[in-house]
């Protein structure tokens, strides 16, 4: 009997070792293709749908009244007034209604956080300061109650990303529909998110003290990039005669597409000093960057335009950037960037309130941003900044059928979103907010 127990025990340890080895090999295989190139996932919807008699806002010109949009297998097949509808298509009569591209929020933690006061529902931050190998898509919760709340108000696509440390990790772009993260994600990784060390603006310090402080803040970031370059050179030389093998480091391996310029760094920086420093740092490191935040970006707009650096504004409903800024400073940033010719888009910087994205834009429009530019700031321009203009942002043949049908202007809070299509599939127009509204609307009265 003792011998049998010993045999079973040995067999159990062998089984554990086999499973562990298989898991390690699977993880290794999963990591390698992700960081060798950014992966785009095609839509897999089947079926034919026709939306007719709509006023179609293509984002490529004037609206087309009384038009038909034909959807086939998840993509837009045709757009126009004389589109023939094939037999068997599911037809939506949109007379008196307006069809827009699905809205894109390029700055969220949607799917990574649920309830701010409950730590177990928040998965935005990894331990340590340098985690470029962290992948947002792995942590996405497809069953988040916040996802339906956002999509029933017309938001069909978001960029979600980690937030902690200095190098937070890799973000991804996902559609707000799907059973698993594999079904939802359309491009991953989208780039590396960096919390850039802000230079000191303390006027009480001497210039020399500010310089030393800045160098101390930047030293860990520069050393990490230098070590990543050494790893990349060793990685590229692997297999050559006389070159010894080296241990695999997922953190440095994740940096390879960044250092090669295949993926950008999304640099969180708000002050003019920080943005200037980030642009200089990117030139020194020879990496591509997108500024995220950009509260004072109009002050350095000429530099951003000259260097071709786009900006993702994190919300419009913010407090002024400094104590001596005018009250409407955050409301006019978008207008100023537009006038300076800087490519920008507007995100919500949120998870719980992604649904309010169009109303951030409405405020920017009320403070001088042209209306059409406002719509493009949450459709065409985020698609362009994220490298997905060939799939999203406009209503054109060949693009993904991410659409929203409304009763009027989507920037007007009184407008109702009638129907949303994601990847060519009409979604169920309900959410926790709607269910609670219906429940308490029917409550018994005294």
XYZ file of C-alpha atoms in Angstrom:
446
model
C 0.000 0.000 0.000
C 2.869 2.345 0.903
C 4.492 1.547 -2.449
C 1.238 2.367 -4.234
C 1.007 5.759 -2.480
C 4.598 6.502 -3.432
C 3.906 5.560 -7.051
C 0.799 7.762 -7.131
C 2.754 10.629 -5.582
C 5.525 10.353 -8.172
C 2.949 10.182 -10.938
C 1.244 13.320 -9.614
C 4.521 15.276 -9.590
C 5.273 14.103 -13.128
C 1.819 15.274 -14.230
C 2.331 18.676 -12.592
C 5.709 19.016 -14.298
C 4.208 18.144 -17.705
C 1.355 20.663 -17.260
C 3.769 23.357 -16.105
C 6.073 22.739 -19.077
C 3.151 22.790 -21.498
C 1.864 26.015 -19.938
C 5.277 27.636 -20.214
C 5.563 26.622 -23.868
C 2.028 27.889 -24.547
C 2.781 31.219 -22.852
C 6.018 31.527 -24.791
C 4.204 30.826 -28.030
C 1.481 33.323 -27.168
C 3.898 36.112 -26.337
C 6.154 35.833 -29.350
C 3.684 36.682 -32.150
C 2.147 39.522 -30.131
C 5.423 41.378 -29.810
C 6.878 40.539 -33.201
C 4.096 42.519 -34.878
C 0.797 44.173 -34.077
C -2.046 41.758 -34.747
C -5.285 42.827 -36.421
C -8.298 40.564 -36.060
C -10.942 40.561 -38.826
C -14.657 40.723 -38.063
C -16.422 37.352 -38.297
C -20.093 38.357 -38.449
C -22.285 36.625 -40.994
C -25.500 37.970 -42.518
C -26.847 40.718 -44.747
C -28.480 43.882 -43.395
C -29.804 46.977 -45.151
C -30.423 50.355 -43.520
C -32.546 52.419 -45.898
C -34.041 55.924 -46.050
C -31.449 57.268 -43.602
C -29.544 60.528 -43.647
C -26.039 59.057 -43.824
C -23.174 61.064 -42.319
C -20.157 59.440 -43.963
C -17.504 61.786 -42.434
C -16.106 62.199 -45.957
C -18.371 64.982 -47.157
C -21.904 66.306 -46.925
C -24.614 64.040 -45.466
C -26.486 61.886 -47.996
C -30.240 62.032 -47.476
C -32.518 59.104 -48.256
C -29.563 56.751 -48.629
C -29.154 53.024 -48.112
C -26.214 51.313 -46.400
C -25.814 47.623 -47.229
C -23.932 45.438 -44.743
C -22.606 42.018 -45.685
C -20.577 39.679 -43.472
C -19.582 42.407 -41.050
C -18.472 45.006 -43.587
C -20.095 47.858 -45.476
C -20.902 46.598 -48.964
C -22.434 49.718 -50.517
C -23.577 53.256 -49.674
C -25.878 55.472 -51.755
C -29.368 56.354 -52.899
C -29.620 53.645 -55.536
C -28.316 50.596 -53.679
C -30.188 47.421 -54.538
C -31.158 45.333 -51.525
C -30.640 41.589 -52.053
C -33.357 39.099 -51.264
C -33.156 37.768 -47.719
C -31.512 40.864 -46.248
C -32.771 42.094 -42.893
C -34.060 45.603 -43.621
C -34.214 48.561 -41.206
C -36.333 51.514 -42.287
C -34.549 54.589 -40.925
C -36.810 57.269 -42.378
C -36.297 60.525 -40.474
C -33.243 59.141 -38.682
C -29.491 59.694 -38.977
C -26.735 57.129 -39.491
C -23.207 57.850 -38.219
C -20.000 55.836 -37.885
C -19.714 54.220 -34.463
C -17.957 56.504 -31.988
C -14.364 55.730 -30.946
C -13.018 56.517 -27.475
C -9.215 56.539 -27.662
C -8.560 56.879 -23.925
C -10.249 54.474 -21.511
C -9.735 51.732 -18.950
C -12.980 50.063 -20.016
C -12.940 46.339 -19.312
C -10.066 46.727 -16.850
C -12.019 48.357 -14.028
C -15.536 47.978 -12.708
C -16.118 49.501 -9.251
C -13.591 52.098 -8.120
C -14.011 51.355 -4.411
C -13.489 47.586 -4.803
C -9.833 46.772 -5.500
C -10.611 43.253 -6.749
C -12.454 44.727 -9.745
C -9.559 46.979 -10.814
C -6.868 45.524 -13.066
C -5.142 48.606 -14.455
C -1.835 48.541 -12.560
C 0.926 45.962 -12.330
C 3.560 45.779 -9.589
C 6.762 47.655 -10.433
C 7.610 50.640 -12.608
C 8.591 48.971 -15.901
C 6.064 46.543 -17.354
C 6.066 46.910 -21.153
C 5.135 43.209 -21.431
C 1.769 43.754 -19.714
C -1.067 43.186 -22.200
C -4.375 44.928 -21.597
C -6.424 42.461 -23.623
C -5.611 39.532 -21.329
C -7.271 41.336 -18.397
C -10.423 42.520 -20.209
C -13.695 41.512 -18.570
C -16.149 40.940 -21.453
C -19.026 40.772 -18.951
C -18.418 44.245 -17.538
C -21.687 46.085 -16.937
C -19.963 49.262 -18.134
C -19.599 47.960 -21.699
C -23.338 47.847 -22.603
C -23.820 51.253 -20.933
C -21.251 52.752 -23.311
C -22.322 51.028 -26.493
C -26.041 51.839 -26.269
C -24.997 55.497 -26.507
C -23.153 54.895 -29.771
C -19.617 54.098 -28.614
C -18.621 51.002 -30.581
C -14.826 50.940 -30.242
C -12.370 51.932 -27.507
C -8.673 51.951 -26.777
C -8.164 50.450 -23.320
C -4.801 50.527 -21.590
C -3.039 49.977 -18.246
C -2.132 53.021 -16.171
C 0.464 52.225 -13.480
C 4.220 52.710 -13.137
C 6.439 54.433 -15.675
C 6.006 51.953 -18.535
C 2.433 50.827 -17.869
C 2.147 48.213 -20.605
C 0.563 47.653 -24.001
C -2.901 48.951 -24.840
C -5.342 47.402 -27.292
C -8.259 48.514 -29.453
C -11.469 46.553 -29.006
C -15.053 46.555 -30.185
C -17.657 46.628 -27.420
C -19.236 43.328 -28.388
C -18.126 39.740 -27.943
C -18.122 36.761 -25.592
C -14.350 36.740 -25.076
C -11.488 39.202 -25.412
C -10.384 37.335 -28.540
C -13.715 38.206 -30.167
C -13.647 41.812 -28.984
C -10.081 42.909 -29.743
C -9.459 44.181 -33.270
C -5.836 45.306 -32.880
C -3.231 44.424 -30.273
C -0.869 45.683 -29.146
C -1.605 49.239 -30.220
C 1.420 50.714 -28.462
C 3.239 51.195 -25.167
C 1.760 53.534 -22.539
C 4.298 55.714 -20.764
C 3.721 57.890 -17.683
C 6.322 60.468 -18.592
C 8.247 62.050 -15.672
C 7.161 65.682 -15.565
C 9.911 68.324 -15.324
C 9.766 70.496 -12.245
C 8.198 73.903 -12.801
C 9.048 75.135 -9.308
C 10.218 78.718 -9.764
C 11.734 78.709 -6.270
C 14.414 76.239 -7.426
C 17.504 77.355 -9.288
C 17.959 76.300 -12.892
C 20.766 73.950 -11.823
C 18.577 72.332 -9.160
C 15.762 71.825 -11.668
C 18.209 70.278 -14.140
C 19.573 67.808 -11.553
C 16.057 66.920 -10.483
C 15.027 66.310 -14.087
C 18.052 64.114 -14.816
C 17.322 62.055 -11.698
C 13.715 61.523 -12.802
C 14.711 60.536 -16.332
C 17.633 58.269 -15.438
C 15.594 55.059 -14.794
C 13.662 55.477 -18.057
C 16.811 56.083 -20.131
C 18.612 53.138 -18.521
C 15.686 50.822 -19.248
C 15.609 51.857 -22.921
C 19.387 51.377 -23.212
C 19.159 47.899 -21.673
C 16.289 47.074 -24.026
C 18.464 48.080 -27.008
C 21.247 45.803 -25.795
C 18.745 42.973 -25.509
C 17.431 43.683 -29.025
C 20.941 43.556 -30.484
C 21.630 40.270 -28.690
C 18.261 38.950 -29.831
C 18.997 39.807 -33.473
C 22.464 38.253 -33.252
C 21.147 35.025 -31.736
C 21.954 32.035 -33.891
C 25.029 33.566 -35.483
C 28.325 31.729 -35.125
C 30.127 32.480 -31.892
C 27.172 34.323 -30.332
C 26.165 32.775 -26.999
C 22.498 32.190 -26.209
C 20.848 34.506 -23.700
C 17.882 34.121 -21.394
C 14.557 35.353 -22.671
C 13.255 38.494 -20.945
C 9.582 39.265 -21.739
C 9.984 42.907 -20.653
C 12.787 43.640 -23.109
C 11.237 41.476 -25.810
C 8.109 43.626 -25.624
C 10.279 46.677 -26.351
C 11.555 45.422 -29.713
C 8.651 46.728 -31.880
C 8.844 50.048 -30.012
C 12.571 50.448 -30.654
C 12.123 49.439 -34.302
C 9.425 52.064 -34.781
C 6.740 49.487 -35.538
C 4.592 50.651 -32.610
C 4.323 54.094 -30.956
C 4.646 55.149 -27.348
C 1.481 56.739 -25.966
C 3.073 59.283 -23.652
C 0.919 60.687 -20.879
C 1.946 64.328 -20.517
C -0.155 67.369 -19.717
C 2.015 70.432 -19.087
C 3.799 72.309 -21.857
C 7.165 71.542 -20.224
C 6.401 67.817 -20.073
C 5.205 67.711 -23.692
C 8.332 69.535 -24.927
C 10.539 67.158 -22.938
C 8.648 64.128 -24.262
C 9.128 65.234 -27.876
C 12.881 65.751 -27.312
C 13.130 62.381 -25.558
C 11.370 60.648 -28.471
C 13.825 62.167 -30.933
C 16.782 61.045 -28.815
C 15.412 57.522 -28.466
C 14.225 57.451 -32.113
C 10.721 56.289 -31.190
C 7.293 57.396 -32.383
C 5.005 59.021 -29.838
C 1.402 60.111 -29.342
C 0.708 62.621 -26.574
C -2.079 61.530 -24.214
C -3.612 64.154 -21.944
C -2.253 67.317 -23.541
C -3.978 69.873 -21.305
C -1.403 72.546 -22.253
C -0.680 71.199 -25.737
C -1.798 74.440 -27.492
C 1.219 76.190 -25.930
C 3.539 73.874 -27.904
C 1.245 73.306 -30.896
C 3.828 74.555 -33.399
C 6.329 71.978 -32.152
C 3.727 69.174 -32.304
C 2.724 70.109 -35.852
C 6.349 70.363 -36.989
C 7.229 66.936 -35.545
C 3.967 65.313 -36.638
C 2.976 64.315 -33.108
C -0.782 63.724 -32.630
C -2.644 64.356 -29.373
C -5.338 62.353 -27.584
C -7.119 64.853 -25.351
C -8.310 63.184 -22.163
C -11.709 64.710 -21.740
C -12.981 68.265 -22.022
C -14.938 68.459 -18.765
C -11.815 69.126 -16.714
C -10.553 71.775 -14.335
C -8.190 74.457 -15.742
C -4.595 73.293 -16.097
C -3.213 75.839 -13.611
C -4.391 78.361 -11.053
C -3.913 81.298 -13.419
C -5.620 79.629 -16.395
C -9.004 81.006 -17.514
C -12.074 78.988 -16.508
C -12.694 77.851 -20.093
C -9.110 76.709 -20.767
C -9.984 72.976 -21.006
C -12.999 73.750 -23.206
C -10.928 75.558 -25.860
C -7.947 73.180 -26.200
C -9.531 71.280 -29.094
C -10.340 74.497 -30.970
C -6.770 75.763 -30.589
C -5.205 72.502 -31.774
C -7.520 72.520 -34.799
C -6.542 76.094 -35.658
C -2.849 75.180 -35.333
C -3.210 72.161 -37.637
C -2.376 69.504 -35.020
C -3.992 66.093 -35.482
C -6.014 65.324 -32.353
C -8.938 63.330 -31.042
C -10.970 63.389 -27.834
C -11.237 60.548 -25.326
C -13.080 60.251 -22.039
C -10.188 59.084 -19.789
C -12.670 56.875 -18.023
C -14.518 53.581 -17.763
C -17.716 54.444 -15.911
C -18.482 57.500 -18.054
C -17.408 56.482 -21.548
C -21.064 56.982 -22.467
C -20.552 60.757 -22.033
C -17.926 60.963 -24.801
C -20.168 62.876 -27.281
C -20.962 65.506 -24.643
C -17.279 66.255 -24.075
C -17.172 67.032 -27.791
C -20.366 69.077 -27.552
C -18.682 71.364 -25.016
C -15.642 71.783 -27.277
C -17.975 72.673 -30.165
C -19.811 75.197 -27.972
C -16.428 76.839 -27.299
C -15.361 77.245 -30.916
C -14.421 73.855 -32.408
C -16.193 73.502 -35.800
C -19.063 71.021 -35.595
C -17.774 68.656 -38.297
C -14.337 68.659 -36.685
C -16.007 67.711 -33.421
C -17.648 64.676 -34.997
C -14.378 63.670 -36.637
C -12.621 63.959 -33.264
C -14.542 60.853 -32.123
C -14.762 58.990 -35.448
C -12.231 59.587 -38.225
C -9.384 61.165 -36.262
C -9.014 58.498 -33.536
C -9.086 55.852 -36.269
C -6.297 57.727 -38.054
C -4.177 58.152 -34.918
C -4.573 54.463 -34.027
C -3.660 53.266 -37.520
C -7.158 51.905 -38.198
C -8.470 54.410 -40.734
C -8.682 51.617 -43.302
C -11.303 49.916 -41.119
C -13.034 52.486 -38.919
C -14.094 56.114 -38.649
C -16.186 56.627 -41.803
C -19.094 55.032 -43.651
C -17.510 53.710 -46.854
C -17.570 50.406 -48.754
C -15.047 47.909 -47.425
C -14.944 49.262 -43.868
C -16.130 47.491 -40.739
C -19.852 48.012 -40.185
C -19.605 49.845 -36.864
C -22.596 52.173 -37.043
C -25.105 54.038 -34.918
C -28.599 55.127 -35.889
C -29.959 58.177 -34.046
C -32.993 60.417 -33.930
C -30.817 63.500 -34.479
C -27.525 65.149 -33.577
C -25.422 62.727 -31.459
C -23.795 65.677 -29.650
C -27.211 66.731 -28.313
C -27.978 64.959 -25.037
C -31.684 64.838 -25.996
C -30.968 62.652 -29.030
C -31.847 58.968 -28.725
C -29.618 56.218 -30.146
C -32.056 53.886 -31.900
C -29.754 51.049 -32.925
C -26.051 50.205 -32.949
C -24.205 47.756 -35.206
C -20.785 46.418 -34.218
C -18.888 44.371 -36.763
C -22.072 44.256 -38.829
C -24.159 42.750 -36.031
C -27.105 44.637 -34.514
C -26.594 44.658 -30.757
C -29.245 44.361 -28.073
C -30.090 47.917 -27.046
C -30.172 47.415 -23.303
C -27.917 47.989 -20.322
C -27.987 47.988 -16.538
C -29.037 51.639 -16.599
C -31.973 50.892 -18.899
C -33.039 47.834 -16.877
C -33.020 49.834 -13.639
C -34.905 52.686 -15.274
C -37.622 50.308 -16.504
C -37.802 48.565 -13.135
C -38.270 51.693 -11.058
C -40.503 53.396 -13.590
C -43.011 50.586 -12.935
C -42.725 50.641 -9.162
C -46.039 50.684 -7.279
C -47.371 54.100 -6.354
C -49.103 54.996 -3.116
